[in-house]
Each structure stands twice: as C-alpha cells, then as structure tokens.
mmCIF file of C-alpha atoms in Angstrom:
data_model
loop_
_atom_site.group_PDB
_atom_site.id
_atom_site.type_symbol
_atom_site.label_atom_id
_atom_site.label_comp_id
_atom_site.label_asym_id
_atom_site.label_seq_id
_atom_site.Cartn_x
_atom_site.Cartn_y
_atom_site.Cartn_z
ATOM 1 C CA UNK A 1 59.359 32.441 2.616
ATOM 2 C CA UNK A 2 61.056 29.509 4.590
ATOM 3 C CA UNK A 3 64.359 29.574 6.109
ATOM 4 C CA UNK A 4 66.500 26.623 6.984
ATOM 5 C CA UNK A 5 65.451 27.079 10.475
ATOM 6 C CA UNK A 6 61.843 26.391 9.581
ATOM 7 C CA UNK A 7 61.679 22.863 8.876
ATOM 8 C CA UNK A 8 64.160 19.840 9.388
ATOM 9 C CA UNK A 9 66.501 18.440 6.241
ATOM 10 C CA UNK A 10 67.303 14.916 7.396
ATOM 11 C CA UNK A 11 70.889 13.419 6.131
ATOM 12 C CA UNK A 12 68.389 10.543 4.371
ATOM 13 C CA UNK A 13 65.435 10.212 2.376
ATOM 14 C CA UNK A 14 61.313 10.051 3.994
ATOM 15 C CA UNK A 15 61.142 6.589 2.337
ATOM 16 C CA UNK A 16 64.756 5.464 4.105
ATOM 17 C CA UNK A 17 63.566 7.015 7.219
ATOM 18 C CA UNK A 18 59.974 5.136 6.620
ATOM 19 C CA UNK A 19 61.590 1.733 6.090
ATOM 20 C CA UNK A 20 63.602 2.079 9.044
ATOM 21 C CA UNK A 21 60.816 3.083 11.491
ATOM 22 C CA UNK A 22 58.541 0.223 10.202
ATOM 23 C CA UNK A 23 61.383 -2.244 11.074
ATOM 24 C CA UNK A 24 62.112 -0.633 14.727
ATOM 25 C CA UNK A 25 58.005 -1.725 15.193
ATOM 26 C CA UNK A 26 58.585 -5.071 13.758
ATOM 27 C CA UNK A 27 61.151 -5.771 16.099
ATOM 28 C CA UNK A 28 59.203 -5.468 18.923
ATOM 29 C CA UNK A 29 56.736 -7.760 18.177
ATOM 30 C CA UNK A 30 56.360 -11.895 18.197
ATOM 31 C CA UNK A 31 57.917 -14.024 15.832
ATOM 32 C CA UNK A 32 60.342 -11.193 15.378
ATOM 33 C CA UNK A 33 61.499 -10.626 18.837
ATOM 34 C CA UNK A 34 61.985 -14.037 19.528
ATOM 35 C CA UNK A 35 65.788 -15.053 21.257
ATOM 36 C CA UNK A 36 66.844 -17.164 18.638
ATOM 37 C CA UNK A 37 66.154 -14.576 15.948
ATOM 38 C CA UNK A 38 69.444 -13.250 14.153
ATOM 39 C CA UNK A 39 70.287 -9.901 13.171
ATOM 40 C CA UNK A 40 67.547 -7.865 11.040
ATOM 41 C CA UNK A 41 68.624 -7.044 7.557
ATOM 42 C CA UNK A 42 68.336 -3.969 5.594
ATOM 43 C CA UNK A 43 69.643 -4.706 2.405
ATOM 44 C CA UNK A 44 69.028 -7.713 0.631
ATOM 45 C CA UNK A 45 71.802 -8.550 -1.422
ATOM 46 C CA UNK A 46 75.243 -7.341 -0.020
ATOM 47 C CA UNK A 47 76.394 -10.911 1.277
ATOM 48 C CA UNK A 48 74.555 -14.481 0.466
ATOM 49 C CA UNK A 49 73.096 -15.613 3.678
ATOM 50 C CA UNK A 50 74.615 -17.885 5.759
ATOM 51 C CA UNK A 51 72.929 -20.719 7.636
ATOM 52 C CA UNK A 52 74.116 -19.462 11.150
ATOM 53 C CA UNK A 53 72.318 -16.299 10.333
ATOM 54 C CA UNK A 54 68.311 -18.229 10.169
ATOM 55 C CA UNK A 55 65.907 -17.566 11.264
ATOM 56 C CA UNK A 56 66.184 -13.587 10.140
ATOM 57 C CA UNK A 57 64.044 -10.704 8.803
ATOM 58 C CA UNK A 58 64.892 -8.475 6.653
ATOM 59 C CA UNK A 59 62.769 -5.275 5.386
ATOM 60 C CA UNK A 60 64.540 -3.618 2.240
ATOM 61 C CA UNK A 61 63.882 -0.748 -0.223
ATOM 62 C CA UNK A 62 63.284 -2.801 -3.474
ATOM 63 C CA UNK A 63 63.162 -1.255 -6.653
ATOM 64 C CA UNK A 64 62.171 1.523 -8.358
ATOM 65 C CA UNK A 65 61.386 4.260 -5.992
ATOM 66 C CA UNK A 66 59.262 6.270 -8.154
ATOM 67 C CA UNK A 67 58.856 10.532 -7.710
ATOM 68 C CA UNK A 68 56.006 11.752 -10.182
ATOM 69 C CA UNK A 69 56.241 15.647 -10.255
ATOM 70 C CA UNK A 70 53.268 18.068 -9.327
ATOM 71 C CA UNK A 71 52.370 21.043 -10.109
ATOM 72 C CA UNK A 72 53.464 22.984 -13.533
ATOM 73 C CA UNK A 73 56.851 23.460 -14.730
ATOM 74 C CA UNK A 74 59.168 26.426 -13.189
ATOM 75 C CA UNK A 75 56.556 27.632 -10.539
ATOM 76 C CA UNK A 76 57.185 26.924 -6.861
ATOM 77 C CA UNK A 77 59.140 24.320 -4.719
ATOM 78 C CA UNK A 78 59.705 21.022 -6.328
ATOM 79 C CA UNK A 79 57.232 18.565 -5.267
ATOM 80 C CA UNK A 80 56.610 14.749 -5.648
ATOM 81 C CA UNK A 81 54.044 12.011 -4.775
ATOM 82 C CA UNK A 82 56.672 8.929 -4.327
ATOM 83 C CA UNK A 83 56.065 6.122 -4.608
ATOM 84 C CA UNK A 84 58.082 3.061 -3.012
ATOM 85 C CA UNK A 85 58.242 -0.518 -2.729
ATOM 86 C CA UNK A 86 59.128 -1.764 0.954
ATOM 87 C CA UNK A 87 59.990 -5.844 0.843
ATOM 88 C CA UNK A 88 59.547 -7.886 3.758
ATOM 89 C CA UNK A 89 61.698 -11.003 3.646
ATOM 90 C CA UNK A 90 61.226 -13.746 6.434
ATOM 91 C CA UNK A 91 63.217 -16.912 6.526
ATOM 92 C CA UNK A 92 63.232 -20.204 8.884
ATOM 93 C CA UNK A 93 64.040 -23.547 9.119
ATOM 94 C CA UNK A 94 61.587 -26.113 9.531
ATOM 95 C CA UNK A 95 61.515 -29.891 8.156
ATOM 96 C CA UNK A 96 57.767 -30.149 9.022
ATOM 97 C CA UNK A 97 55.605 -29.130 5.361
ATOM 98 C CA UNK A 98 52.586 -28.107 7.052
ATOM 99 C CA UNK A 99 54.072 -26.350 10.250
ATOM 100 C CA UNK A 100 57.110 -24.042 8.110
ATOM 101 C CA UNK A 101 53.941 -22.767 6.164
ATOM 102 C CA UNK A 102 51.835 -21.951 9.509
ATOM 103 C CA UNK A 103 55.329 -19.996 10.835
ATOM 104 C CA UNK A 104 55.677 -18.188 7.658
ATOM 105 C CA UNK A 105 51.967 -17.244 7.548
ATOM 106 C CA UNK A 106 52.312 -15.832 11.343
ATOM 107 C CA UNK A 107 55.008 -13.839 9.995
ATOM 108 C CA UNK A 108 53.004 -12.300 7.390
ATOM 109 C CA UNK A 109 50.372 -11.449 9.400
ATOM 110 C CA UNK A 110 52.389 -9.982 12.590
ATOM 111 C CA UNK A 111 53.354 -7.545 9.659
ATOM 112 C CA UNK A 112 50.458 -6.716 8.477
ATOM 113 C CA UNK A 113 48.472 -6.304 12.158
ATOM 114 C CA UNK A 114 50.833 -3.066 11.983
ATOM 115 C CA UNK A 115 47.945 -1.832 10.235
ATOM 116 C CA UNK A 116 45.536 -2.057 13.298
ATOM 117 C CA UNK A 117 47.735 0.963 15.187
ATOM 118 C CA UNK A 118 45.961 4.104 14.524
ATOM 119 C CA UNK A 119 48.952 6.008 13.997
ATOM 120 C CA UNK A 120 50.588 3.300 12.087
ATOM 121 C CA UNK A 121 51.098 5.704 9.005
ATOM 122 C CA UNK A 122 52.875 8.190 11.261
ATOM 123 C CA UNK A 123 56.097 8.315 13.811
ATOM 124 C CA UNK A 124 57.380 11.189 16.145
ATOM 125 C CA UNK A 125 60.575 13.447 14.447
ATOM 126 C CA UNK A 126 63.665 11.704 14.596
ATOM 127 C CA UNK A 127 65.638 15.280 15.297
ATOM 128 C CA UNK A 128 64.418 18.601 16.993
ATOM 129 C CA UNK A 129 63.311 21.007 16.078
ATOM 130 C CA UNK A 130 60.072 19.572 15.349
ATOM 131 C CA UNK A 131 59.570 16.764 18.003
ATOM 132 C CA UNK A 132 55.860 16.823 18.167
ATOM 133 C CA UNK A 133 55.142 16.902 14.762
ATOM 134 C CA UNK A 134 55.200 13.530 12.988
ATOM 135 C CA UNK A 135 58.142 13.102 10.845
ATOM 136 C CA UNK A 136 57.244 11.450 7.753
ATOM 137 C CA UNK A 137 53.842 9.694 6.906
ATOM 138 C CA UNK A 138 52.525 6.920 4.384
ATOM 139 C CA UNK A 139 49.773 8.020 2.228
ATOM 140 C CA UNK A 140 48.358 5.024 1.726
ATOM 141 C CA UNK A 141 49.398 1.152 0.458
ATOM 142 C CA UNK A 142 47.886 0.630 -2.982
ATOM 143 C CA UNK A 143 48.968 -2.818 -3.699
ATOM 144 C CA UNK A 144 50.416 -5.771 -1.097
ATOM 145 C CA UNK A 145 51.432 -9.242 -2.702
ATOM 146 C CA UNK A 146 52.585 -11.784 -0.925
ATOM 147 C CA UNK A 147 54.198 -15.379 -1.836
ATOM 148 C CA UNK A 148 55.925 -18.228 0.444
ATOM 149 C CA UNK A 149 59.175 -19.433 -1.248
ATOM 150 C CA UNK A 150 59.746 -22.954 -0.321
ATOM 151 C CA UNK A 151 63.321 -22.798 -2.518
ATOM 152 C CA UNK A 152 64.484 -25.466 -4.480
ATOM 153 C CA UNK A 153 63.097 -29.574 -3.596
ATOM 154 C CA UNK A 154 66.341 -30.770 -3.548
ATOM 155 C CA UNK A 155 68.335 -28.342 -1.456
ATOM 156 C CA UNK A 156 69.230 -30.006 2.077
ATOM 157 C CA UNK A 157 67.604 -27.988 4.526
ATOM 158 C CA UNK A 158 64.638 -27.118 5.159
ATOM 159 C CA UNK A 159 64.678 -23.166 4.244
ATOM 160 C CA UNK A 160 62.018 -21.517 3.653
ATOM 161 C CA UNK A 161 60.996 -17.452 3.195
ATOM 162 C CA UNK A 162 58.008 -15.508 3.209
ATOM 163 C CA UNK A 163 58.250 -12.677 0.776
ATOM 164 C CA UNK A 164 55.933 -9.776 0.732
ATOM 165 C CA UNK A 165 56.304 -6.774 -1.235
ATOM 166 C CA UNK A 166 54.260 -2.860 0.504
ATOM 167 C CA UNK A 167 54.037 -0.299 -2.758
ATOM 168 C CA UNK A 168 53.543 2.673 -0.418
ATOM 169 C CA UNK A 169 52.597 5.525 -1.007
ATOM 170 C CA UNK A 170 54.501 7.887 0.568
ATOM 171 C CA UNK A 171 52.067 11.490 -0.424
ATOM 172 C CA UNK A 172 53.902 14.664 -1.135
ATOM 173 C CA UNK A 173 57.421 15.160 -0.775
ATOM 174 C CA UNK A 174 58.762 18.908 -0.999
ATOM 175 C CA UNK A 175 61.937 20.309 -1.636
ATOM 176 C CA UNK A 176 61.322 23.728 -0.257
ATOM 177 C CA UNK A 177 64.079 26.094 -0.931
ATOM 178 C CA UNK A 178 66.457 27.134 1.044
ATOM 179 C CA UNK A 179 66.645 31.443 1.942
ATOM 180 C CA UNK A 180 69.341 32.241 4.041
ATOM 181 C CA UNK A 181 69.136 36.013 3.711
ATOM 182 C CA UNK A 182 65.765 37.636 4.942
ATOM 183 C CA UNK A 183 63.634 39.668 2.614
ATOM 184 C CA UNK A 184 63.892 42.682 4.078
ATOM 185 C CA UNK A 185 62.835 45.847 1.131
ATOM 186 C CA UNK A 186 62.968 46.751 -2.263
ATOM 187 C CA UNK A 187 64.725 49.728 -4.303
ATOM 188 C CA UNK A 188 62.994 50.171 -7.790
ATOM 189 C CA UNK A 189 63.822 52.682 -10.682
ATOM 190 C CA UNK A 190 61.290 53.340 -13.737
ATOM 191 C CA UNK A 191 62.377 55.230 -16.410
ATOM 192 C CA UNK A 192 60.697 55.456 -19.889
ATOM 193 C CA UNK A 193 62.690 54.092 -22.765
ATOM 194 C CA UNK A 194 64.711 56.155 -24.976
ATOM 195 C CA UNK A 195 64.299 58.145 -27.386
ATOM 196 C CA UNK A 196 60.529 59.200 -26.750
ATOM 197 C CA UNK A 197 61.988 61.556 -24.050
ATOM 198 C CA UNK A 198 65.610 61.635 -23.184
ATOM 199 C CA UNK A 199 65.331 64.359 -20.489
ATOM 200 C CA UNK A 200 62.255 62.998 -18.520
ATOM 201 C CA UNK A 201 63.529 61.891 -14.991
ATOM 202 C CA UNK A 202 63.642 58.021 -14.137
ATOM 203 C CA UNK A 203 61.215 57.732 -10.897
ATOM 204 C CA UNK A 204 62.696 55.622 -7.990
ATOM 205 C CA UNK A 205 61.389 54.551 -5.044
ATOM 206 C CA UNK A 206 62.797 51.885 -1.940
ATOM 207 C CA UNK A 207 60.510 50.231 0.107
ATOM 208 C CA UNK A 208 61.905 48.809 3.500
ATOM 209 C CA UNK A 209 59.569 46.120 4.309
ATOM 210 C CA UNK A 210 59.683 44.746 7.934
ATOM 211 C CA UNK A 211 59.765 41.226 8.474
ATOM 212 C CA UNK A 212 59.832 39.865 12.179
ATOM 213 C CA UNK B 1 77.376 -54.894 -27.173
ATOM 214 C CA UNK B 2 78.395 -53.423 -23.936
ATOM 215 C CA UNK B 3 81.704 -53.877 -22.950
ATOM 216 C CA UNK B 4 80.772 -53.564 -19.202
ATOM 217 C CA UNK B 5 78.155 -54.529 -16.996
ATOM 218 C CA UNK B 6 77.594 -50.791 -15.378
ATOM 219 C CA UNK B 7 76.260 -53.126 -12.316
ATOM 220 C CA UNK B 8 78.692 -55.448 -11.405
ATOM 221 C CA UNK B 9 81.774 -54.220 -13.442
ATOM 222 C CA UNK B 10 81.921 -50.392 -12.883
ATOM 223 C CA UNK B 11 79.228 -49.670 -9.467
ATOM 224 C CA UNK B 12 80.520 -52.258 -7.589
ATOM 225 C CA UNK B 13 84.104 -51.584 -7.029
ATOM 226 C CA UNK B 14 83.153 -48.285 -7.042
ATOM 227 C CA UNK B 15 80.832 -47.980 -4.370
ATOM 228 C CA UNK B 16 83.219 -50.943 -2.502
ATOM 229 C CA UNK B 17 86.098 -47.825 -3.075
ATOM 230 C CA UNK B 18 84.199 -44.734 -2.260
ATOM 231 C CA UNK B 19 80.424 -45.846 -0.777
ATOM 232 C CA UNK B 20 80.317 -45.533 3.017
ATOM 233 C CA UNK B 21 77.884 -47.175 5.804
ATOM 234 C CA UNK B 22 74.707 -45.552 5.845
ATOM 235 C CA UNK B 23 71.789 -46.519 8.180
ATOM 236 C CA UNK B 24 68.209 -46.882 6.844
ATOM 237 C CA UNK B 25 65.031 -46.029 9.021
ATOM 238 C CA UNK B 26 62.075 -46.856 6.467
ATOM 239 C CA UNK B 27 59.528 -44.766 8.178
ATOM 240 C CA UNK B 28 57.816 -44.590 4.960
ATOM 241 C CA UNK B 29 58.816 -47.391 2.702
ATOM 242 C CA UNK B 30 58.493 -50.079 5.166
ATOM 243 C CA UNK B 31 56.768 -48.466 8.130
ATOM 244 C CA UNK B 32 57.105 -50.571 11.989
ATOM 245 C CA UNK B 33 59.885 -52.443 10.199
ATOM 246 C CA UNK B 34 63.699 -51.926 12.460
ATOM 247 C CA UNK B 35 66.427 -49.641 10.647
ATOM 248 C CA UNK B 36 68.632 -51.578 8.742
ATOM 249 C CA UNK B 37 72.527 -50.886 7.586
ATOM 250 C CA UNK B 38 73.695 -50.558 3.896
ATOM 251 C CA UNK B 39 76.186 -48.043 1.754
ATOM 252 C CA UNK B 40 75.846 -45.241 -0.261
ATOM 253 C CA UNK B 41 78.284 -42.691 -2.027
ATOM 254 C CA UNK B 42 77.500 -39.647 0.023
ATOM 255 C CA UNK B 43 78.189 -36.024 -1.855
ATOM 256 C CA UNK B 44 77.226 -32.654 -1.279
ATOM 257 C CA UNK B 45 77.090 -29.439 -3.653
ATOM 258 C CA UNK B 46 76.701 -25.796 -3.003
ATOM 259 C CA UNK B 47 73.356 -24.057 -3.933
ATOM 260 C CA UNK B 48 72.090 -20.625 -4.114
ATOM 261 C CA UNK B 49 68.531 -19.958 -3.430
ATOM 262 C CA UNK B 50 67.549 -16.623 -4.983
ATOM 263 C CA UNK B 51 65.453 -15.162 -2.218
ATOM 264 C CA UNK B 52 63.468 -11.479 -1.853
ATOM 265 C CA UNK B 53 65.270 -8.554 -3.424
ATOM 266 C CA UNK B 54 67.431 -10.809 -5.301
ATOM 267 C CA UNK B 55 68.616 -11.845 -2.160
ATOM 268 C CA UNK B 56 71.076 -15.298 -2.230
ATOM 269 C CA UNK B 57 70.327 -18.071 0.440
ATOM 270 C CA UNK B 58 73.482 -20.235 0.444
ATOM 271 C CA UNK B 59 72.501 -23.894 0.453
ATOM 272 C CA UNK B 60 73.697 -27.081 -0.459
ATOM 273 C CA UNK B 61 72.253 -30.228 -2.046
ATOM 274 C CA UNK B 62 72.990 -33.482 -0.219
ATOM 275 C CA UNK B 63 73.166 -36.419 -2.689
ATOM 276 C CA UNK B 64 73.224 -40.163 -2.008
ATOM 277 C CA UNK B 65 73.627 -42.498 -4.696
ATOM 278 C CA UNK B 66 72.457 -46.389 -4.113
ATOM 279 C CA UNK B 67 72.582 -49.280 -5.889
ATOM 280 C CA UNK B 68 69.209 -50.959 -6.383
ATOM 281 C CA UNK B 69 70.490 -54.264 -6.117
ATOM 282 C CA UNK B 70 71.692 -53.961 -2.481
ATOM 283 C CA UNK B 71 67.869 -52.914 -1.306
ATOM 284 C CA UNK B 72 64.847 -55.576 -1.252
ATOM 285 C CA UNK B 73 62.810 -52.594 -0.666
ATOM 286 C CA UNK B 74 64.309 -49.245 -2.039
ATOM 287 C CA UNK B 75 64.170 -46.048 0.658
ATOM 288 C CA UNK B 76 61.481 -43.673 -0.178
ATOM 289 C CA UNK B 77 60.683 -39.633 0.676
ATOM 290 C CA UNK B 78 60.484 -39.422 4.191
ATOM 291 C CA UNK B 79 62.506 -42.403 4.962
ATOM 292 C CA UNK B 80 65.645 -41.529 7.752
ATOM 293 C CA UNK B 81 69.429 -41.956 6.672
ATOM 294 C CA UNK B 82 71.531 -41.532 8.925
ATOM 295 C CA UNK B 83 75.573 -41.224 7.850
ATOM 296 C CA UNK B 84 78.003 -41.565 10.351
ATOM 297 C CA UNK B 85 81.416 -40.052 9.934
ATOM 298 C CA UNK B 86 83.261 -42.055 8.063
ATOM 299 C CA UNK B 87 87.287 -41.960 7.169
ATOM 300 C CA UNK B 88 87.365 -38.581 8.574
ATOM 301 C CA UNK B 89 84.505 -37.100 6.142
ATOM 302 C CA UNK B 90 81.507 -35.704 8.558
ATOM 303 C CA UNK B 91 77.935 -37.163 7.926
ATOM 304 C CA UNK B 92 74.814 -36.578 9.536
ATOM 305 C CA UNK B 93 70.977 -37.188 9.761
ATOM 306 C CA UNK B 94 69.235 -36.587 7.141
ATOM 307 C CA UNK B 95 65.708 -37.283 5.727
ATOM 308 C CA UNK B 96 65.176 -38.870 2.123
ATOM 309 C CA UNK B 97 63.702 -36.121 0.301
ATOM 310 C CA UNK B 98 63.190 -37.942 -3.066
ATOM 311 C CA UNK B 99 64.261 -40.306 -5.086
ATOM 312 C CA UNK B 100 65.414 -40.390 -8.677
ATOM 313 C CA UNK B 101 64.785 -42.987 -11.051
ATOM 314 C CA UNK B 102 67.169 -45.738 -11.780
ATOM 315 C CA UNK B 103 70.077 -44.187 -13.631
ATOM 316 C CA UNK B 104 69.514 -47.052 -16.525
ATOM 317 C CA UNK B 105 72.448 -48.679 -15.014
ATOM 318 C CA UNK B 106 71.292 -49.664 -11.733
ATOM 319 C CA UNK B 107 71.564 -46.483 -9.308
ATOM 320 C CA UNK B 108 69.339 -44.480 -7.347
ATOM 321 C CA UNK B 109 70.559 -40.557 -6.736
ATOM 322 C CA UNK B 110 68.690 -39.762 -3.643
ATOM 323 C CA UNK B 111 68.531 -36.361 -2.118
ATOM 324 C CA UNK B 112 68.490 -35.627 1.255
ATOM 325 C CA UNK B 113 67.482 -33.001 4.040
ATOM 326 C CA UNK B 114 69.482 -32.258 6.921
ATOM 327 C CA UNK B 115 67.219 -32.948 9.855
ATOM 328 C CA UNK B 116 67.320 -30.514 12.477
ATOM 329 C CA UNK B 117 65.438 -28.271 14.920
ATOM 330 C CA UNK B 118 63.369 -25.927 13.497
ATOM 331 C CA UNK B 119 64.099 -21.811 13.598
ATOM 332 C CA UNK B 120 62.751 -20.132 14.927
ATOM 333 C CA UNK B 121 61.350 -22.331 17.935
ATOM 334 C CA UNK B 122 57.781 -23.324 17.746
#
C-alpha cells in the first residue's frame, strides 16, 4: 500500500499543471518571445482585452474537461483517462490582408513545431520528491482544429486572432489513497455460530506482519 | 410629397453644423491623382469582438458619413482619410475600409481602419 510519502499530491490538477508547462515552452520561442509582445494570458474571459495589451497569447483550459472512469465499480483507486481541451489564442495588429494571415500562420505553426521535441509529451516534477521522474504526461492529441478570426469588416483596427483548439489526451489519472498508519498485523477470532455448539471454544490467532 | 429635400434641406446644415475637414488620398479610387480636402461627420462606436474561449476583444467602429454631392469621384476601400483634430475632438489616419450605399437620401456611411504599425513587428 502507498503512503503519502510515496508519490507527490500537487495543490492543482495534471491538466492545469500541463497547460502551464506548454505555455512556459511557448514563451521561449519566436513570435512569442518577441519585445513588443504583452503579457501571456491564462484565462480567456476575466477582462475584455484592451488594445494596449496586442499583440498577446493566451493558452487557456476551454471547456469540458472530461474524466471517463476505469476499471469496475468499488474495486481499487479511482482512476480516469481525461480528457482536455487546451486553446491557443494569438492576436495582432496588422492593416496588410495578406501579411496579418502569414503572422498568424507562423504563430500556429511555432505551436505546433512543439511537437518535433522528443520529450514534448513530458516535463521534469515541479516539487521533490520525485525530481527525475516526469511529472505529468500527454497521452496523445486526438483532434487539432484550427481557424484565423479576422473579427468583424467594419471594426477600426486591424485585429486579428489565430485560434486553435489541442483535445489532449492526458492517459490515466489516479487518485491513489491515502494510508497514514502502516499495516503492521492482524488479530482474528473464529468461532462457530450458535446454537450447533455453545461450549466449543472460538479459535484466535494474531499475526504480526513486518513491513520495512 | 416630401416636405424636405433630405439633400439640401436637412444634410447640408447638418454636415455645415457637425461635419469636420477631412483629407482624401484616393490611392484606390483615383490612383496618381494629389489628396484633396472635403468634410465628413466623423463618429465612433464601441465593439466587442468575441474571440477564443469566449474571449471579448474591445474594438470600436469608426464611421464617416459623406455627402455624395460634395465628391466628383466618391472614396473607395483602400482610399486614405486622414482627420485632423478638430474643435478639440481627436482624429486620426485612417484607411477607407468600405463603403455603404447611398442612404436614399444622398449619404455615404463609410467605415474606416485606424492605420498603424503592425504588432507584433514584422
């Protein structure tokens, strides 16, 4: 059996963590480490954006997050394949039609070349005590779509935003539970139902079982 | 029967109250030709954009409303306006993103796009 001190419980979710190691990558790379790129945003629709705040990226957990149980009913840990839905959103300013859909479309793809790292499904433990192992990993993507939104014609600047949706997969999640108290024996008493033999004596036994 | 003329009794001393000077480049609609000065009734409106995630973009539509009869040749998309601040109201320079048809009463609504450097940089 597990203890707490066997594995790491994070204060967030694998598909929060997930989200925000994809967008620590994309920051590193062109168009999105460019100087006059504003702050990254992680949740798309707290504040409207503002036009001091373009050109921007923002990678969100869209809905539904999706956890399809495994396994049968009422037997072992509680375990998941979840499934989420990561959104890229990418917006500039350009007044030139052919050149805003060029910069969108290098946006896209400086997204997707994540895909070329071999360990792109994969990133080192956030916490000890586990730094070597990787933290949280993506299954697989089963479906990418991908549209430019050029807005409304007669709004007055030139706004534009790639959207792209990732449903990951994010494989099994566990919930393994939690034993704080070591198993350490067991004291047993059989005794045969009354009234076939009321004076037959109950046989007990306690077995101390070592466990480090 | 009308009891105006929408042209001459109601646009005119409108526009002669509330147009302001507006400078035409006609890039498009009479390309190699010099920019030429005229008036307009200059307005903008807030708009949302509904971006990824149900995201809002806050924009704004830029209007500029015309009256055909001051134009020999009316601006088209991709012609430059250029609005200079005027009584204290801010303009700017914008490009004519299209055109709407004549109101029925002699006006144009066109709408504009700021023009400005693109973001990121190139």
């Amino acid at each position: 059996m597990k203890t707490i001190t066997d594995f790491t419980i994070y204060a967030n979710s694998p598909s929060w963590r997930m989200r925000n190691a994809i967008l620590d990558r994309l920051k590193l790379i062109p168009p999105f480490n460019g100087p006059d790129m504003k702050p990254f945003r992680l949740v798309p629709n707290m504040e409207p954006v503002q036009d001091e705040q373009i050109p921007f990226l923002g990678v969100y957990l869209l809905p539904d997050e999706e956890l399809t149980g495994l396994g049968r009913n009422n037997q072992g840990d509680p375990q998941f394949d979840t499934e989420v839905v990561l959104g890229f959103s990418y917006v500039i300013l350009n007044n030139h039609t052919p050149e805003i859909e060029q910069m969108l479309d290098v946006g896209y793809h400086s997204i997707m070349k994540l895909l070329h790292q071999p360990g792109w499904h994969e990133w080192p433990a956030v916490n000890p005590p586990l730094p070597t192992k990787p933290e949280a990993m993506i299954e697989g993507i089963t479906k990418v779509s991908r549209r430019n939104n050029y807005g409304n014609t007669s709004k007055g600047k030139a706004i534009a935003e790639m959207q792209m949706e990732w449903h990951v997969s994010m494989g099994r999640t566990f919930y393994q539970a939690i034993v704080l108290d070591d198993f350490g024996g067991v004291d047993f008493t059989v005794i045969y139902p009354q009234p076939l033999d009321a004076n037959r004596q109950p046989i007990r036994a306690q077995w101390n079982v070592p466990t480090s | 029967m009308a009891q105006y003329n929408f042209v001459d009794g109601v646009y005119d001393p409108v526009f002669t109250a509330f147009a302001r000077p507006i400078t035409v480049t006609p890039l498009v609609s009479q390309p190699g030709q010099p920019a030429y000065t005229s008036r307009g009734y200059y307005n903008m409106l807030p708009l949302d954009i509904i971006g990824e995630g149900m995201s809002v973009l806050s924009e704004h539509k830029v209007e500029l409303d015309i009256r055909a009869i001051e134009f020999t040749v009316l601006p088209k998309q991709g012609d430059q306006i250029d609005i200079p601040v005027h009584q204290k109201a801010p303009g700017g320079t914008f490009l004519v993103n299209d055109v709407s048809p004549d109101n029925g009463q002699g006006m144009h609504t066109m709408t504009l796009r700021t023009l400005e450097a693109p973001r990121p940089t190139p």
